[in-house]
mmCIF file of C-alpha atoms in Angstrom:
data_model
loop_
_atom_site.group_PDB
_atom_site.id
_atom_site.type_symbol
_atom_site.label_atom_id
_atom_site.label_comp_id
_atom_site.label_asym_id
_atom_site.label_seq_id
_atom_site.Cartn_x
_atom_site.Cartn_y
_atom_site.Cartn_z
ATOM 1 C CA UNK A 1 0.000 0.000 0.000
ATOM 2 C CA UNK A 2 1.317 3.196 -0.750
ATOM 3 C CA UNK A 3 1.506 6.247 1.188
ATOM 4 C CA UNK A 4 -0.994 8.380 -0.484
ATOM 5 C CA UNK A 5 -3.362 4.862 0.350
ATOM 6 C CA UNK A 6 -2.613 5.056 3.856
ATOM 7 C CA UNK A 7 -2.703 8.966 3.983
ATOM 8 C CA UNK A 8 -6.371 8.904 2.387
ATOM 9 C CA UNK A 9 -7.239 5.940 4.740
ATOM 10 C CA UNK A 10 -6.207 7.867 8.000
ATOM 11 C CA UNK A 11 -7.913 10.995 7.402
ATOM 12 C CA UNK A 12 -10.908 9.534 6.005
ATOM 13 C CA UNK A 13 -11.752 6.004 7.280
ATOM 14 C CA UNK A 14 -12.341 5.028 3.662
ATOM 15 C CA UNK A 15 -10.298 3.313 0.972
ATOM 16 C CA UNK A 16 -8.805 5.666 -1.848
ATOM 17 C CA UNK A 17 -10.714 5.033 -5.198
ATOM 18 C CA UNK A 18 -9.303 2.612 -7.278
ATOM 19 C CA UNK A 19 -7.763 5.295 -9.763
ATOM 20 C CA UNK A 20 -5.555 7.193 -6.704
ATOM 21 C CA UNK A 21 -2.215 5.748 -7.535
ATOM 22 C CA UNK A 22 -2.627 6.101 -10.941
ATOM 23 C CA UNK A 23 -1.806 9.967 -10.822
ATOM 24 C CA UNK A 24 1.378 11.668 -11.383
ATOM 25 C CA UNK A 25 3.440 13.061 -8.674
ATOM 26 C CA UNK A 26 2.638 16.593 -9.932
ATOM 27 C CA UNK A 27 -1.083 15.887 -10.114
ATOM 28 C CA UNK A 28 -1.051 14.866 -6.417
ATOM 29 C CA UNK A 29 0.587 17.842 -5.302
ATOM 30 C CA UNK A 30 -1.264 20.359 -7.114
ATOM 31 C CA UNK A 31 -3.996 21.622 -4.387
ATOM 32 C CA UNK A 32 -7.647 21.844 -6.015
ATOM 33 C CA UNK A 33 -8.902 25.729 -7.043
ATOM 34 C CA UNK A 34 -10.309 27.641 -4.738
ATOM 35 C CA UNK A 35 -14.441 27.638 -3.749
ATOM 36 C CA UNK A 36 -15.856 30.457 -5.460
ATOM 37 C CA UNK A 37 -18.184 32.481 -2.983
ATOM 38 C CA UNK A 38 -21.601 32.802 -4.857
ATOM 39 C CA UNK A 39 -21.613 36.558 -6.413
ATOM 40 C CA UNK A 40 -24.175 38.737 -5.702
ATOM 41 C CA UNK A 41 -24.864 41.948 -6.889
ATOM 42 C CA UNK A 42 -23.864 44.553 -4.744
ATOM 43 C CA UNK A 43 -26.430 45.967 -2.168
ATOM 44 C CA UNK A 44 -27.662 49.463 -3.072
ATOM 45 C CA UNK A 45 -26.461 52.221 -0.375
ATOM 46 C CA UNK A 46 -29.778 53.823 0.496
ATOM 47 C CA UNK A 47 -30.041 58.121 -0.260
ATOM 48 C CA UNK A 48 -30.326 60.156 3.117
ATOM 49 C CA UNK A 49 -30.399 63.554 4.449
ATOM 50 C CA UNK A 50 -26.530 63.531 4.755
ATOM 51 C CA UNK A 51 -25.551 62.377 1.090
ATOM 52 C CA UNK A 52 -28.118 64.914 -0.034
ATOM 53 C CA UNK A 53 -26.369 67.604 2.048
ATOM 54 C CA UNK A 54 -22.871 66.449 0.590
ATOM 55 C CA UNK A 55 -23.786 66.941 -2.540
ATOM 56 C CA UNK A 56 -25.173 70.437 -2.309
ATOM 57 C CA UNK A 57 -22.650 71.393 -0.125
ATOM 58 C CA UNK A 58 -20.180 70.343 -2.920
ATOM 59 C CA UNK A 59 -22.481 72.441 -5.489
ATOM 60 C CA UNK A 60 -22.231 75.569 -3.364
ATOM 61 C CA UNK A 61 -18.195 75.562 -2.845
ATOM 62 C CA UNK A 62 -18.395 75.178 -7.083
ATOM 63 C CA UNK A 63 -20.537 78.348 -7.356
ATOM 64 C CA UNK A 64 -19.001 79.660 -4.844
ATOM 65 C CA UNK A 65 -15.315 79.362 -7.009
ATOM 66 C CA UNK A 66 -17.229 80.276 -10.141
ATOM 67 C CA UNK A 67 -18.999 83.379 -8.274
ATOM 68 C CA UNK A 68 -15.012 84.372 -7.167
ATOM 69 C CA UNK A 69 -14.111 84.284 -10.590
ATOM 70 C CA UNK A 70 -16.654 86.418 -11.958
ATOM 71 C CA UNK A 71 -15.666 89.078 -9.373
ATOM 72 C CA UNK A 72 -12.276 89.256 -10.377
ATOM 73 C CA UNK A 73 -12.363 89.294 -14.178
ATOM 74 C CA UNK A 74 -15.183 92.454 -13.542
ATOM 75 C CA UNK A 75 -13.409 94.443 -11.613
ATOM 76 C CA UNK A 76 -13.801 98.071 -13.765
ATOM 77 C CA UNK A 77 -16.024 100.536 -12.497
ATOM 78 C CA UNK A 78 -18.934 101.444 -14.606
ATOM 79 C CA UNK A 79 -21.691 104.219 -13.648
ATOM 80 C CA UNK A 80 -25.019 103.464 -12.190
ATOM 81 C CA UNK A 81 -27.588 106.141 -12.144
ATOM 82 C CA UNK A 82 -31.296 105.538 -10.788
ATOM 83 C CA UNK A 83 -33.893 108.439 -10.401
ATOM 84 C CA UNK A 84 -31.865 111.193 -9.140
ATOM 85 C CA UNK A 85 -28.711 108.878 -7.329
ATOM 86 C CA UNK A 86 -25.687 108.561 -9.995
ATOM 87 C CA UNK A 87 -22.755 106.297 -8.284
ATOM 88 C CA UNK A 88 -19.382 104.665 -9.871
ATOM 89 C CA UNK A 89 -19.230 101.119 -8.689
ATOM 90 C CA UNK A 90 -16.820 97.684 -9.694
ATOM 91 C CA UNK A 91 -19.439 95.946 -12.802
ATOM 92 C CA UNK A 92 -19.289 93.262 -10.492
ATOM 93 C CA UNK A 93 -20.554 94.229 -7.540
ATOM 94 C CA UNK A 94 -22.970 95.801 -8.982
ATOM 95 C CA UNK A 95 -24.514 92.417 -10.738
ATOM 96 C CA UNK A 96 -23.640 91.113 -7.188
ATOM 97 C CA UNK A 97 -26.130 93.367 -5.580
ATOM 98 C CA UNK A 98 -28.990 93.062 -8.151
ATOM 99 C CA UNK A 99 -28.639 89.297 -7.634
ATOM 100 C CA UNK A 100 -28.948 89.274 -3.936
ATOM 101 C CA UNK A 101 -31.911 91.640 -4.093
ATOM 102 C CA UNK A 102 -33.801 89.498 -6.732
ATOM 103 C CA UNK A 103 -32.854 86.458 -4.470
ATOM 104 C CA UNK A 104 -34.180 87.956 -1.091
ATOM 105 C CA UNK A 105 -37.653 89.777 -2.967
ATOM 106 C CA UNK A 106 -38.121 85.901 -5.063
ATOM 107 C CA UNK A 107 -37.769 84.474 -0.595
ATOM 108 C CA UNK A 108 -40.076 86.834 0.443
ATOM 109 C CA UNK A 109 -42.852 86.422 -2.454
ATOM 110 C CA UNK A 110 -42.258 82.862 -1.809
ATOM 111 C CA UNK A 111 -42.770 83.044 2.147
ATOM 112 C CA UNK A 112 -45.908 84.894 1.610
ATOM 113 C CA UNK A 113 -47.546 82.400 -0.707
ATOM 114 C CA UNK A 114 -46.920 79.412 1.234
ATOM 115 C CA UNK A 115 -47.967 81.479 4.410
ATOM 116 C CA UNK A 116 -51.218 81.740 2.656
ATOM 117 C CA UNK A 117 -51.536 78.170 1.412
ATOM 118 C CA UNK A 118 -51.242 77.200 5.213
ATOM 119 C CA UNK A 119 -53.870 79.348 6.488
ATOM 120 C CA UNK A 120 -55.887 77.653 4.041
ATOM 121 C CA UNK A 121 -55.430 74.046 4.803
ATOM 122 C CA UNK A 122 -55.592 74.840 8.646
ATOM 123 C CA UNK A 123 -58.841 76.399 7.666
ATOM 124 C CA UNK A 124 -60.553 74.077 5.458
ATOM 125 C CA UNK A 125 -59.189 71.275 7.925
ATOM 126 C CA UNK A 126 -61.878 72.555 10.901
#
């Protein structure tokens, strides 16, 4: 019996098949491939709050670069006259403070309306 008979024997309690000495010695030392663990697709990472937040915090620093960038390539004064006021200010800042106002009177149109649509549920509700 040979020692690949006796090896199988020991660990097993069986006899080897009847083909076991037939293999080379390369064969017998060559382990088996690995077990391949069953792939599954990859779980999807639910949105939240957070991510959301990421991302528009990320959109903000870009407009925020783009909105520095603007500032410095307008940097010439131009003249600004309205009714009776005429003032010399950086073309810039000037498109700086018409957007702010148009942002804070778009907030405040916006406040109002929803303001009203609550009064109205609240009131058709009772």
């Amino acid at each position: 019996m040979s020692l690949l008979h006796r090896t199988v024997r020991e660990r097993t309690g069986q006899a080897p098949p009847a083909d076991a000495g037939t293999s080379t010695p390369a064969e017998q030392l060559t382990p088996p491939p690995p077990a391949q663990p069953p792939t599954a697709a990859p779980a999807r990472v639910p949105r939240t709050r957070t991510g959301a937040a990421w991302i528009a915090l990320i959109a903000a620093a870009l407009l925020a670069v783009l909105l520095i960038v603007f500032l410095v390539q307008n940097t010439h004064s131009t003249e600004i006259s309205f009714l009776w006021m005429t003032t010399s200010t950086p073309l810039a800042v000037a498109l700086l403070i018409a957007a702010v106002g148009s942002v804070l009177l778009t907030l405040i149109v916006g406040t109002a309306r929803i303001t009203q649509l609550r009064r109205l549920v609240r009131k058709n509700r009772t």
